XYZ file of C-alpha atoms in Angstrom:
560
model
C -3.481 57.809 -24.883
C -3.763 54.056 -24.257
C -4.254 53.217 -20.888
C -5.175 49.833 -19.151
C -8.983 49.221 -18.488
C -10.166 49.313 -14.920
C -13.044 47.076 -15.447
C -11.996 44.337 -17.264
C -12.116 40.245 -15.834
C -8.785 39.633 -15.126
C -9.019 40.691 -11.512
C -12.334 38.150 -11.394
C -10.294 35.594 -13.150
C -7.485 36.143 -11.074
C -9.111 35.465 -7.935
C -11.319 32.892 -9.105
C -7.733 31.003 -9.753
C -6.495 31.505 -6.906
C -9.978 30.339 -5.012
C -10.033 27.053 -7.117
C -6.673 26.077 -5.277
C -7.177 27.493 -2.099
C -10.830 26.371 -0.842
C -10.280 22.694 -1.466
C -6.950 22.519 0.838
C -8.927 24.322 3.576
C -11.583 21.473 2.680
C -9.354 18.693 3.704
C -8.198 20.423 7.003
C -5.065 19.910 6.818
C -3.276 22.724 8.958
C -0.091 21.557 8.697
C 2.216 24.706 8.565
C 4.030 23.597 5.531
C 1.755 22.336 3.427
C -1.154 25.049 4.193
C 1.938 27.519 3.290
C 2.859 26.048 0.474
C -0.874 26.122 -1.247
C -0.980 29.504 -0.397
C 2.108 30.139 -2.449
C 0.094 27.602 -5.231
C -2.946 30.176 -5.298
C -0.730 33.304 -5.523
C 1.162 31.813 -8.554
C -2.381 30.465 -10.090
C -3.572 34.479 -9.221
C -0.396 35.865 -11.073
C -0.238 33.843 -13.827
C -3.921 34.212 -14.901
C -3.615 38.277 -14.059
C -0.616 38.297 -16.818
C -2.184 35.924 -19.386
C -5.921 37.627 -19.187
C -4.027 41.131 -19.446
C -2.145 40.223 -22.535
C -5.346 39.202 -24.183
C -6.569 42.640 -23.402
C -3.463 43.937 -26.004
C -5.561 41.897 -28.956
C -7.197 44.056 -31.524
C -10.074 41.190 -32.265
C -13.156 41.966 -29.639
C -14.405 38.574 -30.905
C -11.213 36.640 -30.190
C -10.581 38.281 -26.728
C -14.353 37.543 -25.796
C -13.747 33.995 -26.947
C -10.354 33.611 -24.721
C -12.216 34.250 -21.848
C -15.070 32.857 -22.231
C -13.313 29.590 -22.794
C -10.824 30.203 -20.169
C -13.721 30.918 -17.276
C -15.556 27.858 -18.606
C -12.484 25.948 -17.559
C -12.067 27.121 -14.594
C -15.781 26.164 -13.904
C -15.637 22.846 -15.408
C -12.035 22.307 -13.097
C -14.089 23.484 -9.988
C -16.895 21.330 -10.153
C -14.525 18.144 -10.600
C -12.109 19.483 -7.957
C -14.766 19.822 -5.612
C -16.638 17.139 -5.911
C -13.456 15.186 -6.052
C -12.581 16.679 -2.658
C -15.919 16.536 -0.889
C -16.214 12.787 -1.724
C -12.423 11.480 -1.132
C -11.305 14.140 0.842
C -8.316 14.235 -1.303
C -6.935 16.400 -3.849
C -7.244 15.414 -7.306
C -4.025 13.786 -8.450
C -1.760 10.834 -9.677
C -4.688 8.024 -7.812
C -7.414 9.808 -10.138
C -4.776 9.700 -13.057
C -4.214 6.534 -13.223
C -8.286 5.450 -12.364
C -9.278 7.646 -15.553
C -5.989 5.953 -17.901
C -7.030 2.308 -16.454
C -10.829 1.970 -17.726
C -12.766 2.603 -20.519
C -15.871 4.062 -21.653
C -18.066 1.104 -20.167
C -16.402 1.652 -17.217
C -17.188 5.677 -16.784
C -20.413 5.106 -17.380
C -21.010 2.059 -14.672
C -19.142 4.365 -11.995
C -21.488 7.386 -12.912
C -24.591 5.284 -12.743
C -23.330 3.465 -9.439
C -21.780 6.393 -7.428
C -22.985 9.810 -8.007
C -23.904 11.536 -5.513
C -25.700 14.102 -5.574
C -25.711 15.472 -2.667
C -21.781 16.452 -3.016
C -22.689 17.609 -6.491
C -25.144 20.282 -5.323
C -22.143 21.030 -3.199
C -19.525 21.336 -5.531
C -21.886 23.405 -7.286
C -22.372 25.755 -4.929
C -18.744 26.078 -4.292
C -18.263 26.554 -8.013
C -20.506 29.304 -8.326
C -18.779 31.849 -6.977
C -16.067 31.317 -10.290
C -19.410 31.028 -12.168
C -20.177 34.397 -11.180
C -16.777 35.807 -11.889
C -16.756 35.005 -14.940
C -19.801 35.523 -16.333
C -21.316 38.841 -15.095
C -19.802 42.400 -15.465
C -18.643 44.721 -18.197
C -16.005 43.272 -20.510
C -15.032 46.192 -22.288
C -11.056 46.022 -23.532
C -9.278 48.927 -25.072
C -5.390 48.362 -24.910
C -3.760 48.225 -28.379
C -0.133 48.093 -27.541
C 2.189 45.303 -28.927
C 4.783 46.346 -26.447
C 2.881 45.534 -23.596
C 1.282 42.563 -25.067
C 4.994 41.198 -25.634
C 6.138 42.270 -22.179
C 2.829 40.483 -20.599
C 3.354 37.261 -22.668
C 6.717 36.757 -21.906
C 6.446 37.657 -17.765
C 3.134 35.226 -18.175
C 5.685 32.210 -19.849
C 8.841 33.026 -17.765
C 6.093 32.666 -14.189
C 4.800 29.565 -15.969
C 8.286 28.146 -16.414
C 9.917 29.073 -13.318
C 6.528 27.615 -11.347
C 6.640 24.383 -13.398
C 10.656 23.559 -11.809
C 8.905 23.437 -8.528
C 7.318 19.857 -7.789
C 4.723 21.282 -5.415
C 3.383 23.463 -7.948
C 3.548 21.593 -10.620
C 1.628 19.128 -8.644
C -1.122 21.216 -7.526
C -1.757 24.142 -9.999
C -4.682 24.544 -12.232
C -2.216 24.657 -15.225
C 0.018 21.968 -14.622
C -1.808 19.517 -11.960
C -3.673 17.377 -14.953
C -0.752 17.129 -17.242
C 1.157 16.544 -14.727
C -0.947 13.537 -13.164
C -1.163 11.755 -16.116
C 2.006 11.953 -17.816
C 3.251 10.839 -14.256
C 1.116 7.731 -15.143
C 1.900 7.223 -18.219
C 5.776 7.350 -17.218
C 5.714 4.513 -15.120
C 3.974 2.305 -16.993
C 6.470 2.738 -19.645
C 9.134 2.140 -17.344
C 7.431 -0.570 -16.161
C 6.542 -2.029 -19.774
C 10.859 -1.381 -20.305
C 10.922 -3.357 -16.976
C 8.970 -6.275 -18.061
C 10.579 -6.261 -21.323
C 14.250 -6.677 -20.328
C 13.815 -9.226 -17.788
C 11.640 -11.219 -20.220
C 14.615 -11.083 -22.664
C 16.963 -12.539 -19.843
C 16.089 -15.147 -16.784
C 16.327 -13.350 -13.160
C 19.842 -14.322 -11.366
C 19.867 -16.091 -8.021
C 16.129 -17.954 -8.160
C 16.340 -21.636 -7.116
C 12.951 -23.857 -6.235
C 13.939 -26.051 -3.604
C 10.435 -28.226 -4.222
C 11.367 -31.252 -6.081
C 7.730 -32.311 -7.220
C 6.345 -30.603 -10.284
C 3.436 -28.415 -8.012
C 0.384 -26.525 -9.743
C -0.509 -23.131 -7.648
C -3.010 -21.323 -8.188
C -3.809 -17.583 -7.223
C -7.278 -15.775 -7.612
C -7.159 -12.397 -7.532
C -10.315 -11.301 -6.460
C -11.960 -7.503 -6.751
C -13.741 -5.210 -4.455
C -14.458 -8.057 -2.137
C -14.661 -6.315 1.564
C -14.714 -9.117 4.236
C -17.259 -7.253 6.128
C -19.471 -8.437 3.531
C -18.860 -11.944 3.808
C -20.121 -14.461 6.001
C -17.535 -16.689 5.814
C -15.972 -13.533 8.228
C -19.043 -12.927 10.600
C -21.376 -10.875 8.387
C -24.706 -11.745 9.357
C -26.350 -11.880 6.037
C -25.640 -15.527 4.293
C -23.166 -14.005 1.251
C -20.972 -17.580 1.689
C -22.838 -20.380 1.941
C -20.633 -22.729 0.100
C -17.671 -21.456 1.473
C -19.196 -21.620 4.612
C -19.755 -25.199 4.083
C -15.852 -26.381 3.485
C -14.320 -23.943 5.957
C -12.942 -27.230 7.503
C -10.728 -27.108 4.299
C -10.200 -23.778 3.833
C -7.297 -22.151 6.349
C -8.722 -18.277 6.303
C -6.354 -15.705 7.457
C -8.439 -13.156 9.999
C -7.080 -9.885 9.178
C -5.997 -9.333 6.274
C -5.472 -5.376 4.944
C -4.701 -4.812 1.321
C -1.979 -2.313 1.061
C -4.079 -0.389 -1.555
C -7.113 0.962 -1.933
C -7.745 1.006 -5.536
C -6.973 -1.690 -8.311
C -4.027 -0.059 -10.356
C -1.646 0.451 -7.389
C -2.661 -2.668 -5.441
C -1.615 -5.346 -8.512
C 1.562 -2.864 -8.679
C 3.003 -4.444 -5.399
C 0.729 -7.671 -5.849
C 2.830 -8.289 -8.813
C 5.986 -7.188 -7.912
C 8.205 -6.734 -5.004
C 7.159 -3.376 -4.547
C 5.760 -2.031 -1.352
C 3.573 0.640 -0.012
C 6.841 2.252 1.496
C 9.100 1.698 -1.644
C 8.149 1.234 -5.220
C 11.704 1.018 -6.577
C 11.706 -2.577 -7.464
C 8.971 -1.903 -9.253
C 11.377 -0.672 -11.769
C 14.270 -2.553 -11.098
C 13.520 -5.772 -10.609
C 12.006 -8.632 -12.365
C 7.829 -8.905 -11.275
C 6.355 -11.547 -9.566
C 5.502 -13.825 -12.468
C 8.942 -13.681 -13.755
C 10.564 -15.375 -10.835
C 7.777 -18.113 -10.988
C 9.372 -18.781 -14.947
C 12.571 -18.362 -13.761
C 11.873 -21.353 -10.889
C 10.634 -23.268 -13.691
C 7.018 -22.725 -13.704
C 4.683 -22.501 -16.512
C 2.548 -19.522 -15.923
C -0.748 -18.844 -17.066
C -3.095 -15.473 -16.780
C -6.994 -16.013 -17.051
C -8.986 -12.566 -16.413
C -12.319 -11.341 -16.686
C -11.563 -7.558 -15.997
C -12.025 -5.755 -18.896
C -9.241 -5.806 -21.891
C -9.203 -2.417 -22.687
C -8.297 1.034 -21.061
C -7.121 4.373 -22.571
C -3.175 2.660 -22.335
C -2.797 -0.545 -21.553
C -3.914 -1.443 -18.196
C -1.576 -2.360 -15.175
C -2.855 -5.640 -15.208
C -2.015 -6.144 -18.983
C 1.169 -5.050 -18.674
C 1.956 -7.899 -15.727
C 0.029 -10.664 -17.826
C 2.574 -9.647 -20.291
C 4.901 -11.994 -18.714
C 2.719 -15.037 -18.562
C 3.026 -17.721 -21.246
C -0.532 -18.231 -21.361
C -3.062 -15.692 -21.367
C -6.735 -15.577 -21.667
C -8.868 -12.837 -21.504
C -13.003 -13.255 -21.689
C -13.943 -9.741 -21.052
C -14.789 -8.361 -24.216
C -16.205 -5.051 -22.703
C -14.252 -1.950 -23.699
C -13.490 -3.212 -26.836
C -13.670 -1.565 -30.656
C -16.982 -2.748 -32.090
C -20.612 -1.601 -30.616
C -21.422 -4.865 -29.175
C -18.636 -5.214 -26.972
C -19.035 -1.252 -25.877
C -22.674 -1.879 -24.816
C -22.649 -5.758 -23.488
C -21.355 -4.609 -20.075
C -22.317 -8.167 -18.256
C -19.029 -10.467 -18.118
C -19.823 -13.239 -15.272
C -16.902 -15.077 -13.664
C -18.061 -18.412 -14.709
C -16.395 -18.305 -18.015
C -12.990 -18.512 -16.362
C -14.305 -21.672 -15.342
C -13.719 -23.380 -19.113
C -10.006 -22.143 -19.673
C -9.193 -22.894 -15.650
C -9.926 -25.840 -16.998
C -8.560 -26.191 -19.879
C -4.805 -24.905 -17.770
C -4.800 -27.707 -15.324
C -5.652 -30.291 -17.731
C -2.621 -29.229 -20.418
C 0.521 -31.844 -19.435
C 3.928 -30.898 -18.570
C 5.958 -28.447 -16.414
C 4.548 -27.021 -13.127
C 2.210 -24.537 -13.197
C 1.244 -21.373 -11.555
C -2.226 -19.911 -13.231
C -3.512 -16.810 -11.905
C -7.439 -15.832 -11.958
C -8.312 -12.215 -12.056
C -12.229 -12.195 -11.821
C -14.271 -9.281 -11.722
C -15.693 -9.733 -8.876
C -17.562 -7.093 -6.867
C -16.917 -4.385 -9.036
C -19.587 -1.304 -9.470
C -21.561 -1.344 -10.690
C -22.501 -4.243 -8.779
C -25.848 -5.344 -10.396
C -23.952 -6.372 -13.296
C -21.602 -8.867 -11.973
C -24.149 -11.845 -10.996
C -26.798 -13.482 -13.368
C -30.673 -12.904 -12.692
C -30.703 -16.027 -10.177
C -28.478 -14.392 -7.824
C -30.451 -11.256 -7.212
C -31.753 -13.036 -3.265
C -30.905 -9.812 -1.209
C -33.353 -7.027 -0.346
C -35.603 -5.034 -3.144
C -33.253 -6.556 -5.885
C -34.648 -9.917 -5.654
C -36.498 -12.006 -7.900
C -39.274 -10.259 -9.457
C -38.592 -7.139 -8.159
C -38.579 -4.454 -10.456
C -34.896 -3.266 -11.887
C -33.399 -0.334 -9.997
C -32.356 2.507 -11.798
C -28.967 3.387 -10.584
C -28.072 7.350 -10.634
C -31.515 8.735 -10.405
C -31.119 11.571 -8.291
C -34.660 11.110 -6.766
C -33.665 7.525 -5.604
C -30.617 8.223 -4.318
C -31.414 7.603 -0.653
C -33.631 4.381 -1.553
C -30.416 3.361 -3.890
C -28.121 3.061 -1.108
C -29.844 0.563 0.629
C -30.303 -1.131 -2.719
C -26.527 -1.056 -3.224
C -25.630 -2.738 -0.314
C -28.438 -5.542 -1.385
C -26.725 -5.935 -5.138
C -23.145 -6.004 -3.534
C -24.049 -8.672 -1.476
C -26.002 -10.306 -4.558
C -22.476 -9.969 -5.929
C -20.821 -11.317 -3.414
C -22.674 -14.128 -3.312
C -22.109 -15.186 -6.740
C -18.417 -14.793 -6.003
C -19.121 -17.748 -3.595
C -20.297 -19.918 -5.862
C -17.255 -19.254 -8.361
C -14.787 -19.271 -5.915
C -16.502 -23.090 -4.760
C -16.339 -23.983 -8.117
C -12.364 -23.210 -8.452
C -12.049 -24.819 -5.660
C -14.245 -28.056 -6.730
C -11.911 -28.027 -10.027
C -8.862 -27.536 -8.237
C -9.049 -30.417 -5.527
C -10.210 -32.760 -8.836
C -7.395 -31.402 -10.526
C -4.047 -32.314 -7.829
C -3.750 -28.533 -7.714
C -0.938 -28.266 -3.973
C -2.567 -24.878 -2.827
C -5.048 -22.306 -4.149
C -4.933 -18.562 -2.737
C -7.551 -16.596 -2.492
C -7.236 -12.239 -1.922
C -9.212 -9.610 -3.337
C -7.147 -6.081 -4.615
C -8.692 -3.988 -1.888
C -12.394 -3.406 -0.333
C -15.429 -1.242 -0.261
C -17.313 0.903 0.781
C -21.026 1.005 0.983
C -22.196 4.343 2.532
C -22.680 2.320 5.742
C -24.278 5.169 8.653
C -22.682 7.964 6.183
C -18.613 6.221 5.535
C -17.344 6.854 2.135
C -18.303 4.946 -0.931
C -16.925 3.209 -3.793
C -12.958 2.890 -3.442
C -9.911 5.216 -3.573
C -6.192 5.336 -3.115
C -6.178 7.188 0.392
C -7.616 8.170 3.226
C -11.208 6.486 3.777
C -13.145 4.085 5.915
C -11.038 0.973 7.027
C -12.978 -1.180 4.943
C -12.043 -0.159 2.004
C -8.852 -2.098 2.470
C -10.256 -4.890 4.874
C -10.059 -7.678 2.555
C -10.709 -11.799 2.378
C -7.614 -14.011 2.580
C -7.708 -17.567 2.647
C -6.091 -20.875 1.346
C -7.061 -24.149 0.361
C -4.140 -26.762 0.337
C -4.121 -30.228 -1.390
C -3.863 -33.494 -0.530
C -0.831 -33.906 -2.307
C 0.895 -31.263 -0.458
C -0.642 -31.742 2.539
C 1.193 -34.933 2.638
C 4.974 -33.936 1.009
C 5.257 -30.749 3.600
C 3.230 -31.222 6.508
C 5.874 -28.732 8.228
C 4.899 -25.866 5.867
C 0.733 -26.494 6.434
C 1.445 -26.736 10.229
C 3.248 -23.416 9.589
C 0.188 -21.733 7.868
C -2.161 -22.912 10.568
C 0.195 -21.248 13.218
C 0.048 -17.720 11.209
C -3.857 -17.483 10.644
C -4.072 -14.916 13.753
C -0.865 -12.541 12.271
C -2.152 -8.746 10.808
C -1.219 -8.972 7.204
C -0.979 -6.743 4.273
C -1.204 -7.590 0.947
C 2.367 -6.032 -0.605
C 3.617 -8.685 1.554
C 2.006 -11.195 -0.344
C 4.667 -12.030 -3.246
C 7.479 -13.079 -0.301
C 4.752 -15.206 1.467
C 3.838 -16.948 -1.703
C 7.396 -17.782 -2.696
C 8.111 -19.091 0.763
C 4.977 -21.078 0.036
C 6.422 -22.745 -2.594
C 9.543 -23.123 -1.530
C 11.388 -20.892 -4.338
C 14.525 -18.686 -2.957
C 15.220 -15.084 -4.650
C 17.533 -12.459 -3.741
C 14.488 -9.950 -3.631
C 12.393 -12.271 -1.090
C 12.508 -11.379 2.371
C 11.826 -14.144 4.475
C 10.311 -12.124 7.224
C 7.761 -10.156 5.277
C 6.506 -14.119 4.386
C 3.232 -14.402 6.734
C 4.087 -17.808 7.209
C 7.924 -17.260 8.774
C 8.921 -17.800 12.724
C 10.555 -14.370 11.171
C 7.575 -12.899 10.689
C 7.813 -8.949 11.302
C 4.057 -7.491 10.527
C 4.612 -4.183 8.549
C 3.111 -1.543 9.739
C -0.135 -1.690 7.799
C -2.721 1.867 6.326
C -5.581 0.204 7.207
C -4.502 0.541 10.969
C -4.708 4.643 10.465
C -8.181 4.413 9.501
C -11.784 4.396 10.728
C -14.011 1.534 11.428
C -17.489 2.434 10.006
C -20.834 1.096 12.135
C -22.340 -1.775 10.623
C -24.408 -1.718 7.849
C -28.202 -3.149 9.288
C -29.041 0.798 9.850
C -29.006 1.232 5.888
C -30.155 -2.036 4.156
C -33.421 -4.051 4.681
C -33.513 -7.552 5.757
């Protein structure tokens, strides 16, 4: 008589699912009745689902193929524990749509620099601890299987696909299950950058309705998007290590906004509603309306793109998709590209945006708006500043390279990252002098300056690197500042006076598309006049980085 086998894995594997879901929600704390109920339901279904599909493998008549099922099934759910949990003990999030879209949105190069710069192992010895429980489960106890019934292997697969199909209509589960939550993530992703990309597409085919640029003179804007740039780390801001000296120098001509918040806290989503008249609270126009650099073309303006951020992802990145629109584009990052050389050279300065900024203001004809997306501060931060700007701390001149990831040097390395991030940033002074330098030769009317969102450093234990959420406030405490021309200082005295007035307002950056167009004097139905920073109307929004925690400074952690 056939008869199902008492000690079998299932039950192991069944629990083990269920564990995987639940541990990492009571993790994050969150007691909120509906959601803690709710993940409960997510680890019964993971529990069920992985009960029916282990005890329909048990109906197989191959030993080798049912030992192979779940050996390949438990190394999953290992493999999915460690990430989970490390994911969860270092952005006290659950891993989702933000993680999604940072995998989709680099490269290769760009794994590799985050592993080297941001490791930690500390929450890896962590995650493996929590992870060994399903280690365990999986791996140890008798795996004998005896059931040879086809009717109960039928029965058991279709319960197991009927579960899965019936869980999978249910966004919460979808979103949060073992099975489904990767999928899910990225073809979330994927979706709305084709909808964007559709987006993009038919308003390029067809100029937006209703924009009118009320500025009769032919201007030349410029906008440089800056990245990873915390102002906690500059001294043009307070910081008491000299990361700004040539800034520092021309502040007289510089009118710097004092708080400043991106709305963001991670590059994809921040250019989303930098680009667009999206907004932290509503990403519909997103979708349904024409971007940023579209209404510039549509007021008449020549637009250019000139990046440094690398060229390639696994799709096309969110910033490609927006350059898209520009009539110009240049892009000198060759990292992440097809041939070895390109794959391995990892060190793309900002200077060579210097040659085609350049060449943009010098080209005749229409007005212009030419955007600069550098590189910036981004990890890992040794590589974005030549040899000469290593001034800062154990990474200076003659010192001997650091060796980011070692496991040994981790608590050493944290002090040395906050030396190379400030080496960073002050390389990003001298290129952002040098724009300016060009653009006051070059009768450019204003020049904006604003990085895509912050950083953090470890400062006294706060999170590092950057993520979409819940953090340290820093992390979206960014550098905002203008320089205006003496052109346009003279034609509209009114609007500069205006600026001046508004340095004091709290500002966030998915506010920054309506305050540029009131800049410039261009009228669109999507611009709302009092989201513009520079408006009597001015309403601040209320802004993430408000929710979050200040961190200590950062002198208990770095050297002199």
């Amino acid at each position: 008589m056939n008869m199902l086998p008492l000690r079998v894995p299932w039950i192991r594997l069944a629990i083990a699912a269920a564990y995987v879901t639940l541990a990492p929600a009571l993790m994050l704390m969150k007691w909120d009745g509906v959601y803690f109920t709710r993940m409960i339901a997510v680890s019964g279904f993971n529990a069920i689902l992985t009960a029916l599909i282990c005890a329909a493998v048990v109906t197989l008549r191959n030993d080798l193929a049912r030992k192979t099922f779940y050996t390949l099934l438990g190394t999953s759910f290992v493999v999915y524990a460690l990430v989970v949990f490390y994911y969860v003990l270092v952005y006290d999030e659950m891993i989702g749509v933000a993680a999604a879209s940072a995998v989709i949105d680099s490269n290769p190069t760009g794994y590799r620099e985050y592993l080297s710069a941001f490791l930690d192992p500390a929450s890896s010895m962590r995650a493996i601890a929590l992870a060994l429980p399903i280690a365990v489960a999986v791996t140890i106890g008798p795996k004998k299987m005896t059931l040879e019934n086809s009717l109960a292997r039928t029965i058991l697969v279709v319960a197991a696909i009927g579960l899965a199909a019936a869980g999978y209509t249910k966004e919460f589960i979808r979103k949060n299950s073992l099975y489904f939550v990767v999928t899910t993530s990225f073809a979330e992703v994927v979706a709305s950058k084709k909808e964007v990309v559709e987006t993009v597409k038919r308003f390029g085919d067809r100029k937006p309705l209703g924009v009118v640029n009320h500025d009769a003179r032919r201007r030349v804007h410029v906008l440089v998007l800056g990245e990873t740039a915390t102002r906690r780390h500059m001294s043009l801001y307070g910081y008491d290590r000299p990361t700004n000296p040539l800034l520092e120098a021309i502040r007289d001509k510089l009118l710097v906004v004092a708080d400043a918040c991106s709305s963001r806290g991670a590059t994809a989503p921040a250019l989303q509603e930098l680009m667009s008249f999206a907004n932290r609270e509503d990403a519909t126009p997103l979708f349904t309306q024409p971007s940023f650099l579209e209404t510039l073309k549509a007021a008449g303006y020549r637009t250019y793109w000139l990046s440094n951020q690398p060229n390639a992802g696994l799709l096309a990145t969110w910033a490609t998709i927006f350059a898209a629109a520009a009539e110009v584009r240049t892009l000198v990052n060759a990292n992440g590209g097809t041939d070895e050389a390109s794959r391995m050279d990892t060190r793309s300065y900002d200077e060579k945006l210097l040659a085609p900024f350049d060449a943009a203001l010098s080209e005749p004809g229409d007005a212009k708006f030419i955007l600069v997306h550098l590189m910036g501060s981004h990890a890992a931060y040794e590589l974005r500043y030549p040899p000469s700007y290593a001034v800062f701390g154990a990474d200076g001149p003659g010192a001997p390279p650091e060796k980011p990831g070692s496991f040994l040097d981790f608590w050493r390395k944290k002090s040395a990252d906050v030396d190379a991030y400030d080496n960073s940033m002050l390389y990003n002074d001298f290129v952002l002098h040098r724009l300016i330098e060009r653009a006051s030769a070059g009768d450019v009317d204003t020049l904006t300056y604003l990085s895509d969102h912050g950083e953090g450093l470890g400062e006294n234990g706060g999170a590092r690197d950057h993520h979409d959420g819940s953090t340290v406030r820093q992390v979206y405490e960014i550098p905002l500042f203008f320089h205006v021309g003496a052109r346009f200082s003279v034609d509209r005295p009114e609007t500069v006076d205006r600026m001046k007035a508004a340095l004091d307002r709290p500002f966030q950056s998915d506010r920054l598309t309506h305050t540029l167009l009131d800049l410039y004097a261009i009228e669109a139905p999507q611009r709302r006049q009092e989201w513009s920073l520079f408006s009597a109307d001015y309403r601040p929004p209320p802004r993430f980085c408000d929710s979050l925690a200040k961190v200590p400074d950062v002198a208990s952690i770095r050297g002199p």
